[in-house]
Amino acid sequence: MKVTFLGHAAFLLEGEATVLIDPFITGNPVTTVRAEDLHPDLILVSHGHSDHLGDAIEIAKRSGATVVSVFELASYCSRQGAQAHGMHIGGSHQFGPVKVKLTPAWHGSGLITNGPAEYLGTPCGFVLTLDGNTIYHAGDTGLFGDMAMVGRLHPIDLALLPIGDNFTMGPEDALEAVHLIKPNLVIPMHYNTWPLIKQDPQEFKRVVEAQTPARVIILAPGESYEV
């Protein structure tokens, strides 16, 4: 399975199926790809903020991919003409070779356009299995104790964890998340997109690898790693 970091919290997972997560491409100051070059089978969206919903609807309508998210956000995508599958926290579903389960995430999820924010359900994270690997994309979240249960119920091969602080966990809380989840590999995300969430991923790697058995893989936008 190939994991490509697209910048911010966006990832492309390629194996028996192609899974795109939080595809904030248009307007993303650090991404190296174009939305029109992405052809996923599934698009997982953790919440309704524009830097995560991003280009999901346009990519889904063009490629025929299914958007997977909480029911309210999936319904919104469906109303915009995309194929969508609604779920909720704790639920799982098999999409061909990919099994997806929704996990809690502590954050917001309103979509702000020209007027008041539109409620798009609770934010979430994802545990998914692809090519025999179990991946946890935590979404935008603060630290919470039930991350330990996520790791206990689903031994995690790869955890994609935010470290940017201000809007999500910072590096110190992300370190504690690694202690709770006990993944084999960690890729940090949601940092250095803008100055407000600037962090040093090398320092995060140093501390995590000194204090836990996990290995940290740092990817620049556009770089890939084979799991």
PDB file of C-alpha atoms in Angstrom, residues 6-197:
ATOM      1  CA  LEU A   6      -1.010  15.765  -0.200  1.00  0.00           C
ATOM      2  CA  GLY A   7      -0.517  18.492   2.410  1.00  0.00           C
ATOM      3  CA  HIS A   8      -2.456  19.636   5.493  1.00  0.00           C
ATOM      4  CA  ALA A   9      -4.618  16.580   6.415  1.00  0.00           C
ATOM      5  CA  ALA A  10      -5.042  15.189   2.897  1.00  0.00           C
ATOM      6  CA  PHE A  11      -3.749  11.731   2.009  1.00  0.00           C
ATOM      7  CA  LEU A  12      -4.021   9.351  -0.918  1.00  0.00           C
ATOM      8  CA  LEU A  13      -3.882   5.633  -0.086  1.00  0.00           C
ATOM      9  CA  GLU A  14      -3.313   3.311  -3.040  1.00  0.00           C
ATOM     10  CA  GLY A  15      -3.663  -0.452  -2.921  1.00  0.00           C
ATOM     11  CA  GLU A  16      -6.504  -2.784  -3.879  1.00  0.00           C
ATOM     12  CA  ALA A  17      -8.558   0.420  -3.928  1.00  0.00           C
ATOM     13  CA  THR A  18      -7.689   4.114  -3.957  1.00  0.00           C
ATOM     14  CA  VAL A  19      -8.807   6.109  -0.941  1.00  0.00           C
ATOM     15  CA  LEU A  20      -8.594   9.901  -0.740  1.00  0.00           C
ATOM     16  CA  ILE A  21      -8.901  11.547   2.699  1.00  0.00           C
ATOM     17  CA  ASP A  22      -9.797  15.202   3.417  1.00  0.00           C
ATOM     18  CA  PRO A  23      -8.966  16.460  -0.090  1.00  0.00           C
ATOM     19  CA  PHE A  24      -8.211  20.141   0.514  1.00  0.00           C
ATOM     20  CA  ILE A  25      -6.439  20.824  -2.787  1.00  0.00           C
ATOM     21  CA  THR A  26      -7.769  24.061  -4.278  1.00  0.00           C
ATOM     22  CA  GLY A  27      -6.458  26.931  -2.173  1.00  0.00           C
ATOM     23  CA  ASN A  28      -4.042  24.713  -0.252  1.00  0.00           C
ATOM     24  CA  PRO A  29      -0.763  26.669  -0.164  1.00  0.00           C
ATOM     25  CA  VAL A  30       1.458  23.600   0.267  1.00  0.00           C
ATOM     26  CA  THR A  31      -0.041  20.909  -1.967  1.00  0.00           C
ATOM     27  CA  THR A  32       1.753  19.762  -5.118  1.00  0.00           C
ATOM     28  CA  VAL A  33      -1.176  18.080  -6.924  1.00  0.00           C
ATOM     29  CA  ARG A  34      -4.223  19.207  -8.865  1.00  0.00           C
ATOM     30  CA  ALA A  35      -7.720  18.077  -7.953  1.00  0.00           C
ATOM     31  CA  GLU A  36      -8.388  17.001 -11.538  1.00  0.00           C
ATOM     32  CA  ASP A  37      -5.514  14.506 -11.370  1.00  0.00           C
ATOM     33  CA  LEU A  38      -7.064  12.523  -8.508  1.00  0.00           C
ATOM     34  CA  HIS A  39      -9.211   9.479  -9.356  1.00  0.00           C
ATOM     35  CA  PRO A  40     -10.166   7.737  -6.079  1.00  0.00           C
ATOM     36  CA  ASP A  41     -12.683   5.009  -5.412  1.00  0.00           C
ATOM     37  CA  LEU A  42     -13.570   6.416  -1.980  1.00  0.00           C
ATOM     38  CA  ILE A  43     -13.297   9.894  -0.493  1.00  0.00           C
ATOM     39  CA  LEU A  44     -13.313  10.058   3.323  1.00  0.00           C
ATOM     40  CA  VAL A  45     -14.185  13.453   4.804  1.00  0.00           C
ATOM     41  CA  SER A  46     -13.630  13.953   8.536  1.00  0.00           C
ATOM     42  CA  HIS A  47     -15.711  17.128   8.949  1.00  0.00           C
ATOM     43  CA  GLY A  48     -17.262  20.045   7.125  1.00  0.00           C
ATOM     44  CA  HIS A  49     -14.593  22.732   7.448  1.00  0.00           C
ATOM     45  CA  SER A  50     -13.465  23.933   4.032  1.00  0.00           C
ATOM     46  CA  ASP A  51      -9.847  22.860   4.594  1.00  0.00           C
ATOM     47  CA  HIS A  52     -11.037  19.244   4.886  1.00  0.00           C
ATOM     48  CA  LEU A  53     -14.174  18.962   2.749  1.00  0.00           C
ATOM     49  CA  GLY A  54     -12.130  20.834   0.171  1.00  0.00           C
ATOM     50  CA  ASP A  55     -12.591  19.461  -3.351  1.00  0.00           C
ATOM     51  CA  ALA A  56     -14.402  16.284  -2.252  1.00  0.00           C
ATOM     52  CA  ILE A  57     -17.675  17.034  -4.030  1.00  0.00           C
ATOM     53  CA  GLU A  58     -16.068  18.075  -7.314  1.00  0.00           C
ATOM     54  CA  ILE A  59     -13.708  15.080  -7.334  1.00  0.00           C
ATOM     55  CA  ALA A  60     -16.549  12.687  -6.509  1.00  0.00           C
ATOM     56  CA  LYS A  61     -18.794  14.051  -9.272  1.00  0.00           C
ATOM     57  CA  ARG A  62     -16.011  13.821 -11.840  1.00  0.00           C
ATOM     58  CA  SER A  63     -14.587  10.427 -10.859  1.00  0.00           C
ATOM     59  CA  GLY A  64     -17.692   8.623  -9.626  1.00  0.00           C
ATOM     60  CA  ALA A  65     -16.091   8.102  -6.195  1.00  0.00           C
ATOM     61  CA  THR A  66     -18.268   7.697  -3.121  1.00  0.00           C
ATOM     62  CA  VAL A  67     -17.933  10.282  -0.363  1.00  0.00           C
ATOM     63  CA  VAL A  68     -17.965   8.640   3.087  1.00  0.00           C
ATOM     64  CA  SER A  69     -18.631  10.719   6.185  1.00  0.00           C
ATOM     65  CA  VAL A  70     -21.085  11.253   9.008  1.00  0.00           C
ATOM     66  CA  PHE A  71     -24.701  11.212   7.847  1.00  0.00           C
ATOM     67  CA  GLU A  72     -25.272  14.973   7.839  1.00  0.00           C
ATOM     68  CA  LEU A  73     -22.139  15.749   5.825  1.00  0.00           C
ATOM     69  CA  ALA A  74     -22.748  12.847   3.444  1.00  0.00           C
ATOM     70  CA  SER A  75     -26.300  14.111   2.905  1.00  0.00           C
ATOM     71  CA  TYR A  76     -24.961  17.583   2.121  1.00  0.00           C
ATOM     72  CA  CYS A  77     -22.589  16.104  -0.474  1.00  0.00           C
ATOM     73  CA  SER A  78     -25.450  14.106  -1.973  1.00  0.00           C
ATOM     74  CA  ARG A  79     -27.559  17.263  -2.308  1.00  0.00           C
ATOM     75  CA  GLN A  80     -24.676  18.818  -4.249  1.00  0.00           C
ATOM     76  CA  GLY A  81     -24.770  15.942  -6.748  1.00  0.00           C
ATOM     77  CA  ALA A  82     -22.077  13.619  -5.377  1.00  0.00           C
ATOM     78  CA  GLN A  83     -22.524   9.934  -4.611  1.00  0.00           C
ATOM     79  CA  ALA A  84     -22.278   9.619  -0.837  1.00  0.00           C
ATOM     80  CA  HIS A  85     -22.591   7.080   1.966  1.00  0.00           C
ATOM     81  CA  GLY A  86     -23.594   8.320   5.422  1.00  0.00           C
ATOM     82  CA  MET A  87     -22.387   6.697   8.635  1.00  0.00           C
ATOM     83  CA  HIS A  88     -21.994   7.672  12.270  1.00  0.00           C
ATOM     84  CA  ILE A  89     -19.496   7.313  15.098  1.00  0.00           C
ATOM     85  CA  GLY A  90     -18.818   3.674  15.946  1.00  0.00           C
ATOM     86  CA  GLY A  91     -20.361   2.367  12.747  1.00  0.00           C
ATOM     87  CA  SER A  92     -18.407   0.439  10.130  1.00  0.00           C
ATOM     88  CA  HIS A  93     -19.058  -0.578   6.542  1.00  0.00           C
ATOM     89  CA  GLN A  94     -17.283  -2.633   3.903  1.00  0.00           C
ATOM     90  CA  PHE A  95     -16.643  -0.838   0.609  1.00  0.00           C
ATOM     91  CA  GLY A  96     -15.253  -3.569  -1.619  1.00  0.00           C
ATOM     92  CA  PRO A  97     -11.733  -4.296  -0.314  1.00  0.00           C
ATOM     93  CA  VAL A  98     -11.824  -1.358   2.139  1.00  0.00           C
ATOM     94  CA  LYS A  99     -13.458  -1.497   5.564  1.00  0.00           C
ATOM     95  CA  VAL A 100     -14.137   1.888   7.162  1.00  0.00           C
ATOM     96  CA  LYS A 101     -15.091   2.614  10.769  1.00  0.00           C
ATOM     97  CA  LEU A 102     -15.853   6.068  12.143  1.00  0.00           C
ATOM     98  CA  THR A 103     -14.196   7.131  15.389  1.00  0.00           C
ATOM     99  CA  PRO A 104     -14.800  10.158  17.631  1.00  0.00           C
ATOM    100  CA  ALA A 105     -12.931  13.413  17.092  1.00  0.00           C
ATOM    101  CA  TRP A 106     -13.171  16.531  19.260  1.00  0.00           C
ATOM    102  CA  HIS A 107     -13.562  19.501  16.932  1.00  0.00           C
ATOM    103  CA  GLY A 108     -16.208  21.523  15.043  1.00  0.00           C
ATOM    104  CA  SER A 109     -17.866  20.817  11.704  1.00  0.00           C
ATOM    105  CA  GLY A 110     -19.832  23.815  10.415  1.00  0.00           C
ATOM    106  CA  LEU A 111     -19.427  24.866   6.783  1.00  0.00           C
ATOM    107  CA  ILE A 112     -19.149  28.639   6.537  1.00  0.00           C
ATOM    108  CA  THR A 113     -19.931  30.124   3.112  1.00  0.00           C
ATOM    109  CA  ASN A 114     -21.583  33.522   2.662  1.00  0.00           C
ATOM    110  CA  GLY A 115     -23.905  33.292   5.629  1.00  0.00           C
ATOM    111  CA  PRO A 116     -24.208  31.469   8.956  1.00  0.00           C
ATOM    112  CA  ALA A 117     -22.385  28.177   9.339  1.00  0.00           C
ATOM    113  CA  GLU A 118     -24.319  25.138   8.109  1.00  0.00           C
ATOM    114  CA  TYR A 119     -24.331  22.278  10.606  1.00  0.00           C
ATOM    115  CA  LEU A 120     -22.798  19.203   9.003  1.00  0.00           C
ATOM    116  CA  GLY A 121     -22.826  16.722  11.861  1.00  0.00           C
ATOM    117  CA  THR A 122     -20.167  15.730  14.338  1.00  0.00           C
ATOM    118  CA  PRO A 123     -16.515  15.543  13.292  1.00  0.00           C
ATOM    119  CA  CYS A 124     -14.960  12.101  13.072  1.00  0.00           C
ATOM    120  CA  GLY A 125     -11.811  10.137  12.479  1.00  0.00           C
ATOM    121  CA  PHE A 126     -11.429   6.929  10.497  1.00  0.00           C
ATOM    122  CA  VAL A 127     -10.046   3.459  11.082  1.00  0.00           C
ATOM    123  CA  LEU A 128      -9.729   1.732   7.731  1.00  0.00           C
ATOM    124  CA  THR A 129      -8.230  -1.500   6.518  1.00  0.00           C
ATOM    125  CA  LEU A 130      -6.575  -1.727   3.103  1.00  0.00           C
ATOM    126  CA  ASP A 131      -4.211  -4.397   1.781  1.00  0.00           C
ATOM    127  CA  GLY A 132      -4.039  -5.997   5.240  1.00  0.00           C
ATOM    128  CA  ASN A 133      -2.988  -2.732   6.899  1.00  0.00           C
ATOM    129  CA  THR A 134      -4.977  -0.863   9.546  1.00  0.00           C
ATOM    130  CA  ILE A 135      -4.758   2.918   9.285  1.00  0.00           C
ATOM    131  CA  TYR A 136      -6.091   5.472  11.768  1.00  0.00           C
ATOM    132  CA  HIS A 137      -6.679   8.983  10.439  1.00  0.00           C
ATOM    133  CA  ALA A 138      -7.546  10.894  13.601  1.00  0.00           C
ATOM    134  CA  GLY A 139      -9.131  13.856  11.806  1.00  0.00           C
ATOM    135  CA  ASP A 140      -8.955  17.264  13.429  1.00  0.00           C
ATOM    136  CA  THR A 141      -9.045  16.493  17.131  1.00  0.00           C
ATOM    137  CA  GLY A 142      -7.752  17.241  20.544  1.00  0.00           C
ATOM    138  CA  LEU A 143      -6.344  14.518  22.736  1.00  0.00           C
ATOM    139  CA  PHE A 144      -8.917  12.206  24.351  1.00  0.00           C
ATOM    140  CA  GLY A 145      -8.547   9.099  26.476  1.00  0.00           C
ATOM    141  CA  ASP A 146     -10.600   6.799  24.253  1.00  0.00           C
ATOM    142  CA  MET A 147      -7.786   6.848  21.725  1.00  0.00           C
ATOM    143  CA  ALA A 148      -6.465   3.989  23.842  1.00  0.00           C
ATOM    144  CA  MET A 149      -9.593   1.992  23.020  1.00  0.00           C
ATOM    145  CA  VAL A 150      -9.167   2.716  19.305  1.00  0.00           C
ATOM    146  CA  GLY A 151      -5.704   1.180  19.473  1.00  0.00           C
ATOM    147  CA  ARG A 152      -6.795  -1.733  21.655  1.00  0.00           C
ATOM    148  CA  LEU A 153      -9.742  -2.743  19.456  1.00  0.00           C
ATOM    149  CA  HIS A 154      -7.893  -2.170  16.183  1.00  0.00           C
ATOM    150  CA  PRO A 155      -4.110  -2.655  16.401  1.00  0.00           C
ATOM    151  CA  ILE A 156      -2.897   0.264  14.298  1.00  0.00           C
ATOM    152  CA  ASP A 157      -0.181  -0.165  11.689  1.00  0.00           C
ATOM    153  CA  LEU A 158      -0.168   3.525  10.730  1.00  0.00           C
ATOM    154  CA  ALA A 159      -1.550   6.530  12.623  1.00  0.00           C
ATOM    155  CA  LEU A 160      -2.022   9.868  10.855  1.00  0.00           C
ATOM    156  CA  LEU A 161      -2.029  12.422  13.675  1.00  0.00           C
ATOM    157  CA  PRO A 162      -2.375  16.218  13.742  1.00  0.00           C
ATOM    158  CA  ILE A 163       0.419  18.111  15.494  1.00  0.00           C
ATOM    159  CA  GLY A 164      -0.252  21.729  14.530  1.00  0.00           C
ATOM    160  CA  ASP A 165      -1.754  22.948  17.819  1.00  0.00           C
ATOM    161  CA  ASN A 166      -4.250  25.854  18.079  1.00  0.00           C
ATOM    162  CA  PHE A 167      -7.011  23.982  16.161  1.00  0.00           C
ATOM    163  CA  THR A 168      -5.928  20.411  17.055  1.00  0.00           C
ATOM    164  CA  MET A 169      -3.483  18.553  19.243  1.00  0.00           C
ATOM    165  CA  GLY A 170      -0.014  20.042  19.446  1.00  0.00           C
ATOM    166  CA  PRO A 171       3.155  17.933  19.513  1.00  0.00           C
ATOM    167  CA  GLU A 172       3.011  17.246  23.270  1.00  0.00           C
ATOM    168  CA  ASP A 173      -0.557  15.943  23.154  1.00  0.00           C
ATOM    169  CA  ALA A 174       0.161  14.048  19.935  1.00  0.00           C
ATOM    170  CA  LEU A 175       2.999  12.299  21.771  1.00  0.00           C
ATOM    171  CA  GLU A 176       0.515  11.254  24.446  1.00  0.00           C
ATOM    172  CA  ALA A 177      -1.808  10.051  21.688  1.00  0.00           C
ATOM    173  CA  VAL A 178       0.961   7.778  20.417  1.00  0.00           C
ATOM    174  CA  HIS A 179       1.329   6.363  23.945  1.00  0.00           C
ATOM    175  CA  LEU A 180      -2.424   5.630  23.970  1.00  0.00           C
ATOM    176  CA  ILE A 181      -2.835   4.278  20.431  1.00  0.00           C
ATOM    177  CA  LYS A 182       0.416   2.287  20.257  1.00  0.00           C
ATOM    178  CA  PRO A 183       0.776   2.356  16.455  1.00  0.00           C
ATOM    179  CA  ASN A 184       3.721   0.892  14.580  1.00  0.00           C
ATOM    180  CA  LEU A 185       4.142   3.969  12.385  1.00  0.00           C
ATOM    181  CA  VAL A 186       3.112   7.612  12.719  1.00  0.00           C
ATOM    182  CA  ILE A 187       2.861  10.278  10.021  1.00  0.00           C
ATOM    183  CA  PRO A 188       2.254  13.789  11.401  1.00  0.00           C
ATOM    184  CA  MET A 189      -0.242  16.042   9.625  1.00  0.00           C
ATOM    185  CA  HIS A 190      -2.110  19.334   9.957  1.00  0.00           C
ATOM    186  CA  TYR A 191       0.980  21.470  10.517  1.00  0.00           C
ATOM    187  CA  ASN A 192       2.980  24.119   8.610  1.00  0.00           C
ATOM    188  CA  THR A 193       0.133  24.873   6.196  1.00  0.00           C
ATOM    189  CA  TRP A 194      -0.002  28.395   7.670  1.00  0.00           C
ATOM    190  CA  PRO A 195       2.160  30.199  10.257  1.00  0.00           C
ATOM    191  CA  LEU A 196      -0.488  29.705  12.970  1.00  0.00           C
ATOM    192  CA  ILE A 197       0.116  25.934  12.958  1.00  0.00           C
TER     193      ILE A 197
END
